[in-house]
XYZ file of N, CA, C and O in Angstrom:
612
model
N 2.467 -2.974 -14.683
C 3.786 -3.080 -15.278
C 3.772 -2.905 -16.799
O 4.782 -3.126 -17.451
N 2.628 -2.535 -17.370
C 2.605 -2.286 -18.814
C 2.650 -0.795 -19.146
O 2.633 -0.429 -20.316
N 2.735 0.054 -18.143
C 2.754 1.492 -18.375
C 3.849 1.934 -19.343
O 3.583 2.746 -20.235
N 5.082 1.440 -19.224
C 6.106 1.851 -20.207
C 5.762 1.478 -21.648
O 6.286 2.072 -22.584
N 4.856 0.543 -21.827
C 4.453 0.177 -23.190
C 3.584 1.254 -23.840
O 3.297 1.193 -25.031
N 3.191 2.245 -23.056
C 2.464 3.387 -23.606
C 3.292 4.035 -24.713
O 2.751 4.443 -25.747
N 4.613 4.117 -24.517
C 5.507 4.680 -25.535
C 5.473 3.844 -26.810
O 5.511 4.388 -27.921
N 5.377 2.531 -26.666
C 5.279 1.652 -27.840
C 3.980 1.942 -28.592
O 3.960 2.002 -29.821
N 2.908 2.150 -27.838
C 1.624 2.492 -28.451
C 1.672 3.816 -29.186
O 1.107 3.962 -30.267
N 2.369 4.789 -28.606
C 2.506 6.088 -29.265
C 3.314 5.950 -30.561
O 2.969 6.555 -31.578
N 4.365 5.156 -30.516
C 5.177 4.914 -31.715
C 4.345 4.223 -32.795
O 4.400 4.604 -33.971
N 3.569 3.238 -32.389
C 2.698 2.542 -33.345
C 1.667 3.501 -33.936
O 1.362 3.445 -35.126
N 1.149 4.395 -33.100
C 0.174 5.372 -33.576
C 0.793 6.338 -34.588
O 0.163 6.702 -35.578
N 2.049 6.727 -34.324
C 2.726 7.649 -35.242
C 2.998 7.002 -36.601
O 3.015 7.685 -37.625
N 3.200 5.683 -36.613
C 3.518 4.977 -37.864
C 2.347 4.112 -38.319
O 2.539 3.148 -39.064
N 1.135 4.461 -37.884
C -0.063 3.665 -38.154
C -0.271 3.403 -39.645
O -0.558 2.275 -40.046
N -0.138 4.431 -40.463
C -0.378 4.263 -41.894
C 0.600 3.264 -42.508
O 0.214 2.389 -43.291
N 1.854 3.395 -42.150
C 2.882 2.477 -42.656
C 2.632 1.050 -42.163
O 2.771 0.090 -42.918
N 2.256 0.915 -40.895
C 1.973 -0.409 -40.343
C 0.758 -1.047 -41.013
O 0.758 -2.247 -41.294
N -0.278 -0.261 -41.283
C -1.463 -0.784 -41.981
C -1.115 -1.235 -43.390
O -1.621 -2.250 -43.868
N -0.266 -0.464 -44.045
C 0.196 -0.820 -45.385
C 0.950 -2.152 -45.369
O 0.724 -3.026 -46.205
N 1.845 -2.287 -44.404
C 2.594 -3.545 -44.246
C 1.664 -4.709 -43.929
O 1.842 -5.821 -44.447
N 0.674 -4.469 -43.098
C -0.265 -5.527 -42.721
C -1.083 -5.992 -43.920
O -1.400 -7.179 -44.025
N -1.422 -5.084 -44.805
C -2.168 -5.481 -46.003
C -1.318 -6.351 -46.918
O -1.795 -7.327 -47.484
N -0.053 -5.998 -47.061
C 0.834 -6.734 -47.968
C 1.306 -8.060 -47.382
O 1.451 -9.039 -48.097
N 1.576 -8.075 -46.080
C 2.196 -9.246 -45.459
C 1.367 -9.753 -44.283
O 1.922 -10.123 -43.249
N 0.060 -9.811 -44.447
C -0.833 -10.144 -43.341
C -0.509 -11.501 -42.715
O -0.341 -11.616 -41.506
N -0.442 -12.534 -43.545
C -0.224 -13.893 -43.008
C 1.112 -14.011 -42.288
O 1.204 -14.635 -41.235
N 2.143 -13.423 -42.854
C 3.469 -13.485 -42.232
C 3.451 -12.755 -40.891
O 3.969 -13.264 -39.879
N 2.838 -11.577 -40.865
C 2.796 -10.799 -39.627
C 1.935 -11.484 -38.564
O 2.299 -11.508 -37.382
N 0.799 -12.063 -38.976
C -0.072 -12.756 -38.035
C 0.638 -13.983 -37.455
O 0.637 -14.199 -36.238
N 1.268 -14.758 -38.327
C 2.004 -15.944 -37.879
C 3.183 -15.553 -36.990
O 3.422 -16.171 -35.952
N 3.907 -14.516 -37.382
C 5.042 -14.052 -36.590
C 4.628 -13.535 -35.223
O 5.298 -13.813 -34.219
N 3.513 -12.805 -35.182
C 3.061 -12.283 -33.895
C 2.573 -13.417 -32.987
O 2.820 -13.401 -31.780
N 1.928 -14.425 -33.573
C 1.497 -15.575 -32.780
C 2.702 -16.361 -32.267
O 2.750 -16.748 -31.089
N 3.680 -16.562 -33.120
C 4.893 -17.282 -32.708
C 5.627 -16.506 -31.607
O 6.044 -17.094 -30.597
N 5.774 -15.206 -31.784
C 6.416 -14.375 -30.766
C 5.655 -14.409 -29.456
O 6.257 -14.488 -28.376
N 4.323 -14.375 -29.544
C 3.491 -14.434 -28.348
C 3.724 -15.746 -27.599
O 3.950 -15.742 -26.389
N 3.672 -16.855 -28.312
C 3.840 -18.161 -27.673
C 5.231 -18.279 -27.052
O 5.381 -18.691 -25.890
N 6.250 -17.908 -27.805
C 7.637 -18.015 -27.312
C 7.837 -17.168 -26.061
O 8.317 -17.648 -25.029
N 7.447 -15.888 -26.140
C 7.682 -15.009 -24.997
C 6.739 -15.295 -23.826
O 7.087 -15.034 -22.676
N 5.564 -15.842 -24.095
C 4.658 -16.238 -23.010
C 5.274 -17.392 -22.226
O 5.261 -17.398 -20.990
N 5.820 -18.372 -22.926
C 6.464 -19.504 -22.254
C 7.661 -19.018 -21.443
O 7.826 -19.380 -20.268
N 8.486 -18.174 -22.050
C 9.661 -17.645 -21.341
C 9.224 -16.784 -20.160
O 9.790 -16.875 -19.061
N 8.214 -15.965 -20.369
C 7.707 -15.086 -19.313
C 7.182 -15.900 -18.130
O 7.454 -15.576 -16.971
N 6.423 -16.956 -18.421
C 5.918 -17.814 -17.342
C 7.075 -18.468 -16.588
O 7.041 -18.584 -15.364
N 8.084 -18.872 -17.318
C 9.272 -19.479 -16.676
C 9.977 -18.444 -15.787
O 10.413 -18.771 -14.685
N 10.087 -17.214 -16.268
C 10.715 -16.158 -15.476
C 9.921 -15.895 -14.195
O 10.506 -15.644 -13.136
N 8.593 -15.956 -14.280
C 7.771 -15.750 -13.087
C 8.004 -16.858 -12.064
O 7.959 -16.614 -10.857
N 8.257 -18.071 -12.545
C 8.497 -19.188 -11.632
C 9.885 -19.136 -11.009
O 10.062 -19.473 -9.838
N 10.873 -18.724 -11.799
C 12.255 -18.772 -11.305
C 12.740 -17.446 -10.721
O 13.620 -17.450 -9.875
N 12.203 -16.336 -11.193
C 12.639 -15.023 -10.709
C 11.451 -14.288 -10.082
O 11.327 -14.213 -8.889
N 10.587 -13.721 -10.918
C 9.359 -13.090 -10.450
C 9.538 -11.692 -9.893
O 10.640 -11.165 -9.779
N 8.400 -11.123 -9.525
C 8.358 -9.772 -8.972
C 8.406 -9.790 -7.450
O 8.544 -8.765 -6.810
N 8.236 -10.951 -6.858
C 8.047 -11.023 -5.419
C 9.319 -11.413 -4.670
O 9.260 -11.757 -3.507
N 10.444 -11.375 -5.356
C 11.712 -11.668 -4.686
C 12.346 -10.357 -4.224
O 12.028 -9.287 -4.756
N 13.258 -10.421 -3.268
C 13.875 -9.174 -2.785
C 14.880 -8.574 -3.772
O 15.213 -7.393 -3.664
N 15.356 -9.358 -4.728
C 16.379 -8.860 -5.656
C 15.747 -8.086 -6.814
O 14.856 -8.575 -7.503
N 16.224 -6.869 -7.031
C 15.698 -6.019 -8.106
C 15.990 -6.629 -9.480
O 15.201 -6.477 -10.409
N 17.097 -7.349 -9.597
C 17.441 -7.986 -10.864
C 16.393 -8.986 -11.317
O 16.109 -9.113 -12.510
N 15.796 -9.712 -10.374
C 14.731 -10.663 -10.713
C 13.519 -9.943 -11.291
O 12.910 -10.391 -12.260
N 13.190 -8.818 -10.699
C 12.048 -8.042 -11.176
C 12.307 -7.518 -12.590
O 11.440 -7.569 -13.457
N 13.508 -7.021 -12.826
C 13.860 -6.443 -14.128
C 13.849 -7.509 -15.213
O 13.266 -7.310 -16.288
N 14.476 -8.649 -14.960
C 14.534 -9.690 -15.983
C 13.139 -10.238 -16.285
O 12.809 -10.520 -17.434
N 12.305 -10.366 -15.245
C 10.928 -10.818 -15.466
C 10.188 -9.817 -16.349
O 9.516 -10.194 -17.304
N 10.340 -8.549 -16.044
C 9.670 -7.512 -16.823
C 10.160 -7.489 -18.270
O 9.373 -7.342 -19.203
N 11.454 -7.631 -18.462
C 12.013 -7.583 -19.819
C 11.508 -8.717 -20.699
O 11.467 -8.575 -21.922
N 11.116 -9.828 -20.109
C 10.538 -10.914 -20.899
C 9.022 -10.816 -20.990
O 8.422 -11.364 -21.913
N 8.394 -10.126 -20.064
C 6.946 -9.933 -20.148
C 6.587 -8.865 -21.175
O 5.550 -8.955 -21.823
N 7.415 -7.852 -21.299
C 7.121 -6.755 -22.216
C 6.939 -7.242 -23.662
O 5.935 -6.911 -24.294
N 7.861 -8.039 -24.222
C 7.632 -8.533 -25.584
C 6.388 -9.417 -25.683
O 5.697 -9.401 -26.698
N 6.090 -10.151 -24.621
C 4.893 -10.988 -24.618
C 3.641 -10.130 -24.803
O 2.755 -10.459 -25.588
N 3.594 -9.012 -24.096
C 2.455 -8.100 -24.202
C 2.406 -7.463 -25.592
O 1.343 -7.367 -26.210
N 3.546 -7.058 -26.114
C 3.602 -6.441 -27.447
C 3.117 -7.422 -28.513
O 2.301 -7.074 -29.374
N 3.601 -8.662 -28.458
C 3.170 -9.663 -29.442
C 1.688 -9.993 -29.286
O 0.997 -10.225 -30.278
N 1.185 -10.006 -28.041
C -0.232 -10.262 -27.834
C -1.084 -9.173 -28.482
O -2.044 -9.462 -29.203
N -0.734 -7.933 -28.225
C -1.497 -6.813 -28.799
C -1.406 -6.838 -30.325
O -2.410 -6.659 -31.017
N -0.217 -7.080 -30.861
C -0.048 -7.154 -32.322
C -0.916 -8.262 -32.898
O -1.587 -8.068 -33.924
N -0.931 -9.426 -32.249
C -1.735 -10.542 -32.736
C -3.222 -10.199 -32.738
O -3.922 -10.438 -33.720
N -3.707 -9.627 -31.634
C -5.130 -9.285 -31.539
C -5.501 -8.222 -32.571
O -6.524 -8.329 -33.253
N -4.666 -7.194 -32.728
C -4.950 -6.135 -33.703
C -4.991 -6.714 -35.117
O -5.904 -6.413 -35.900
N -4.031 -7.547 -35.442
C -4.010 -8.167 -36.776
C -5.213 -9.079 -36.974
O -5.846 -9.067 -38.036
N -5.533 -9.875 -35.986
C -6.674 -10.785 -36.084
C -7.974 -10.009 -36.294
O -8.808 -10.392 -37.121
N -8.123 -8.898 -35.585
C -9.353 -8.116 -35.690
C -9.447 -7.326 -36.996
O -10.485 -6.735 -37.282
N -8.383 -7.312 -37.783
C -8.475 -6.708 -39.111
C -9.300 -7.584 -40.049
O -9.876 -7.093 -41.005
N -9.355 -8.891 -39.760
C -10.093 -9.826 -40.612
C -11.368 -10.359 -39.966
O -12.299 -10.719 -40.656
N -11.381 -10.447 -38.647
C -12.527 -11.009 -37.930
C -13.289 -9.871 -37.261
O -12.700 -9.077 -36.526
N -14.575 -9.801 -37.516
C -15.411 -8.742 -36.935
C -16.419 -9.339 -35.973
O -17.053 -10.345 -36.274
N -16.531 -8.701 -34.822
C -17.536 -9.073 -33.845
C -18.544 -7.936 -33.788
O -18.164 -6.784 -33.618
N -19.808 -8.264 -33.929
C -20.829 -7.221 -33.940
C -22.038 -7.715 -33.167
O -22.613 -8.742 -33.498
N -22.378 -6.990 -32.113
C -23.624 -7.222 -31.404
C -23.943 -5.986 -30.563
O -23.070 -5.167 -30.303
N -25.186 -5.838 -30.144
C -25.587 -4.630 -29.411
C -24.831 -4.423 -28.100
O -24.547 -3.287 -27.716
N -24.495 -5.492 -27.407
C -23.780 -5.376 -26.148
C -22.379 -4.804 -26.363
O -21.933 -3.920 -25.624
N -21.681 -5.286 -27.383
C -20.362 -4.744 -27.700
C -20.452 -3.289 -28.133
O -19.585 -2.484 -27.802
N -21.497 -2.953 -28.888
C -21.697 -1.555 -29.288
C -21.889 -0.664 -28.057
O -21.334 0.428 -27.981
N -22.681 -1.147 -27.097
C -22.930 -0.383 -25.876
C -21.629 -0.161 -25.112
O -21.284 0.970 -24.759
N -20.889 -1.236 -24.840
C -19.652 -1.108 -24.074
C -18.584 -0.335 -24.839
O -17.775 0.370 -24.240
N -18.576 -0.454 -26.148
C -17.616 0.286 -26.958
C -17.828 1.784 -26.880
O -16.879 2.564 -26.925
N -19.058 2.181 -26.721
C -19.394 3.598 -26.625
C -18.785 4.231 -25.371
O -18.363 5.378 -25.387
N -18.710 3.452 -24.296
C -18.217 3.952 -23.016
C -16.849 3.380 -22.644
O -16.459 3.427 -21.481
N -16.127 2.843 -23.607
C -14.890 2.116 -23.281
C -13.849 2.985 -22.566
O -13.214 2.519 -21.615
N -13.661 4.221 -22.989
C -12.688 5.081 -22.317
C -13.065 5.284 -20.858
O -12.233 5.134 -19.958
N -14.313 5.593 -20.620
C -14.769 5.839 -19.260
C -14.680 4.570 -18.409
O -14.321 4.622 -17.230
N -14.999 3.425 -18.995
C -14.909 2.151 -18.273
C -13.467 1.890 -17.850
O -13.193 1.525 -16.701
N -12.536 2.102 -18.764
C -11.126 1.890 -18.460
C -10.674 2.833 -17.349
O -9.947 2.433 -16.439
N -11.124 4.075 -17.407
C -10.674 5.065 -16.430
C -11.210 4.822 -15.025
O -10.531 5.126 -14.051
N -12.422 4.288 -14.891
C -13.011 4.165 -13.555
C -13.025 2.747 -12.999
O -13.313 2.570 -11.814
N -12.713 1.751 -13.784
C -12.826 0.368 -13.298
C -11.943 0.107 -12.078
O -12.371 -0.564 -11.129
N -10.737 0.631 -12.071
C -9.831 0.424 -10.941
C -10.384 0.987 -9.646
O -10.156 0.424 -8.565
N -11.106 2.084 -9.738
C -11.690 2.702 -8.538
C -12.645 1.723 -7.865
O -12.590 1.496 -6.652
N -13.514 1.109 -8.655
C -14.513 0.214 -8.079
C -13.926 -1.139 -7.689
O -14.407 -1.768 -6.747
N -12.903 -1.578 -8.403
C -12.229 -2.811 -7.994
C -11.602 -2.643 -6.613
O -11.657 -3.547 -5.780
N -11.021 -1.479 -6.367
C -10.435 -1.206 -5.046
C -11.501 -0.877 -4.001
O -11.396 -1.283 -2.850
N -12.511 -0.130 -4.413
C -13.550 0.302 -3.482
C -14.308 -0.875 -2.874
O -14.609 -0.889 -1.677
N -14.601 -1.880 -3.690
C -15.401 -3.012 -3.226
C -14.565 -4.236 -2.864
O -15.098 -5.326 -2.733
N -13.283 -4.048 -2.671
C -12.397 -5.168 -2.329
C -12.844 -5.875 -1.049
O -12.800 -7.097 -0.952
N -13.277 -5.109 -0.073
C -13.749 -5.696 1.188
C -14.963 -6.591 0.968
O -15.163 -7.569 1.691
N -15.775 -6.273 -0.050
C -16.945 -7.105 -0.344
C -16.518 -8.501 -0.780
O -17.207 -9.481 -0.489
N -15.398 -8.607 -1.452
C -14.900 -9.914 -1.875
C -14.564 -10.764 -0.666
O -14.837 -11.961 -0.639
N -13.992 -10.137 0.352
C -13.613 -10.867 1.557
C -14.860 -11.222 2.382
O -15.018 -12.349 2.835
N -15.763 -10.252 2.509
C -16.929 -10.447 3.374
C -18.055 -11.244 2.720
O -18.666 -12.094 3.359
N -18.340 -10.957 1.451
C -19.525 -11.535 0.809
C -19.221 -12.481 -0.342
O -20.128 -13.040 -0.939
N -17.974 -12.587 -0.724
C -17.620 -13.523 -1.784
C -17.299 -12.835 -3.098
O -17.599 -11.652 -3.310
N -16.699 -13.599 -3.956
C -16.214 -13.092 -5.240
C -17.338 -12.633 -6.165
O -17.212 -11.618 -6.844
N -18.451 -13.369 -6.188
C -19.553 -13.016 -7.087
C -20.132 -11.652 -6.710
O -20.375 -10.812 -7.588
N -20.330 -11.417 -5.435
C -20.838 -10.124 -4.972
C -19.865 -9.008 -5.346
O -20.270 -7.944 -5.837
N -18.579 -9.248 -5.114
C -17.533 -8.275 -5.454
C -17.557 -7.940 -6.941
O -17.519 -6.769 -7.335
N -17.641 -8.963 -7.782
C -17.644 -8.743 -9.227
C -18.891 -7.965 -9.659
O -18.797 -7.052 -10.480
N -20.032 -8.321 -9.112
C -21.279 -7.625 -9.477
C -21.252 -6.160 -9.045
O -21.605 -5.276 -9.835
N -20.824 -5.905 -7.807
C -20.741 -4.528 -7.332
C -19.759 -3.702 -8.174
O -20.062 -2.568 -8.562
N -18.596 -4.274 -8.452
C -17.588 -3.569 -9.252
C -18.103 -3.299 -10.663
O -17.923 -2.207 -11.203
N -18.750 -4.293 -11.258
C -19.271 -4.156 -12.616
C -20.356 -3.084 -12.688
O -20.287 -2.177 -13.522
N -21.337 -3.170 -11.801
C -22.449 -2.209 -11.815
C -21.942 -0.795 -11.525
O -22.312 0.164 -12.217
N -21.082 -0.658 -10.529
C -20.529 0.660 -10.204
C -19.742 1.250 -11.360
O -19.871 2.441 -11.676
N -18.936 0.426 -11.999
C -18.134 0.889 -13.143
C -19.022 1.339 -14.293
O -18.820 2.420 -14.854
N -20.006 0.531 -14.649
C -20.867 0.852 -15.796
C -21.693 2.103 -15.518
O -21.778 3.002 -16.369
N -22.300 2.190 -14.337
C -23.112 3.380 -14.022
C -22.274 4.653 -14.037
O -22.674 5.670 -14.612
N -21.110 4.592 -13.431
C -20.225 5.762 -13.414
C -19.733 6.103 -14.810
O -19.653 7.278 -15.180
N -19.412 5.086 -15.609
C -18.940 5.318 -16.978
C -20.022 6.009 -17.807
O -19.729 6.939 -18.573
N -21.256 5.576 -17.666
C -22.360 6.192 -18.414
C -22.540 7.644 -17.974
O -22.697 8.542 -18.815
N -22.494 7.898 -16.677
C -22.628 9.277 -16.170
C -21.487 10.148 -16.686
O -21.712 11.277 -17.154
N -20.265 9.645 -16.614
C -19.115 10.417 -17.108
C -19.211 10.673 -18.612
O -18.871 11.754 -19.089
N -19.676 9.683 -19.353
C -19.835 9.839 -20.800
C -20.847 10.950 -21.100
O -20.592 11.815 -21.937
N -21.979 10.899 -20.400
C -23.003 11.933 -20.625
C -22.504 13.309 -20.205
O -22.776 14.306 -20.879
N -21.761 13.374 -19.114
C -21.175 14.633 -18.658
C -20.176 15.154 -19.691
O -20.174 16.346 -20.022
N -19.366 14.272 -20.214
C -18.394 14.661 -21.238
C -19.105 15.194 -22.482
O -18.729 16.241 -23.019
N -20.138 14.503 -22.930
C -20.903 14.946 -24.109
C -21.546 16.317 -23.851
O -21.547 17.176 -24.719
N -22.089 16.516 -22.651
C -22.714 17.782 -22.284
C -21.697 18.910 -22.322
O -21.950 19.977 -22.887
N -20.536 18.673 -21.736
C -19.476 19.704 -21.702
C -18.996 20.005 -23.120
O -18.782 21.180 -23.472
N -18.814 19.002 -23.941
C -18.353 19.226 -25.307
C -19.383 19.955 -26.152
O -19.030 20.721 -27.044
N -20.666 19.745 -25.881
C -21.722 20.443 -26.614
C -21.791 21.921 -26.226
O -22.181 22.758 -27.026
N -21.427 22.247 -24.991
C -21.446 23.637 -24.517
C -20.387 24.450 -25.274
O -20.618 25.598 -25.621
N -19.235 23.837 -25.512
C -18.152 24.571 -26.181
C -18.568 24.917 -27.541
O -18.824 25.436 -28.307
């Protein structure tokens, strides 16, 4: 249900320079505002899930739940992006996963669905391990294939 937020990401990307400029000048205000917006809309969103939700037969319940979840997601992303402008995480494991992040994102759903039966038959830990290993191995292969193809051009 976050797919329509892709447009928000594109808009943010188009105005990235202006947003970075604003973040430098008004960092504390923007960080505090994004945290406040996140908390407010998270509470409202959770309430909407309890009273309306996606699992009711009425389409209006689904729409209202989504309309309150969307700002929650936007404020969460804004908060994390702003926070990471000042806080840096650095370690070899993050460097490794960061190198293959696009490929991991693209293939993770395949393995989550592929090994779903393992969760039922063998338990959650087995399911998570199979999904993780399958995703990482495939991501590394796809990354190397992508690099090979780009080098040929």
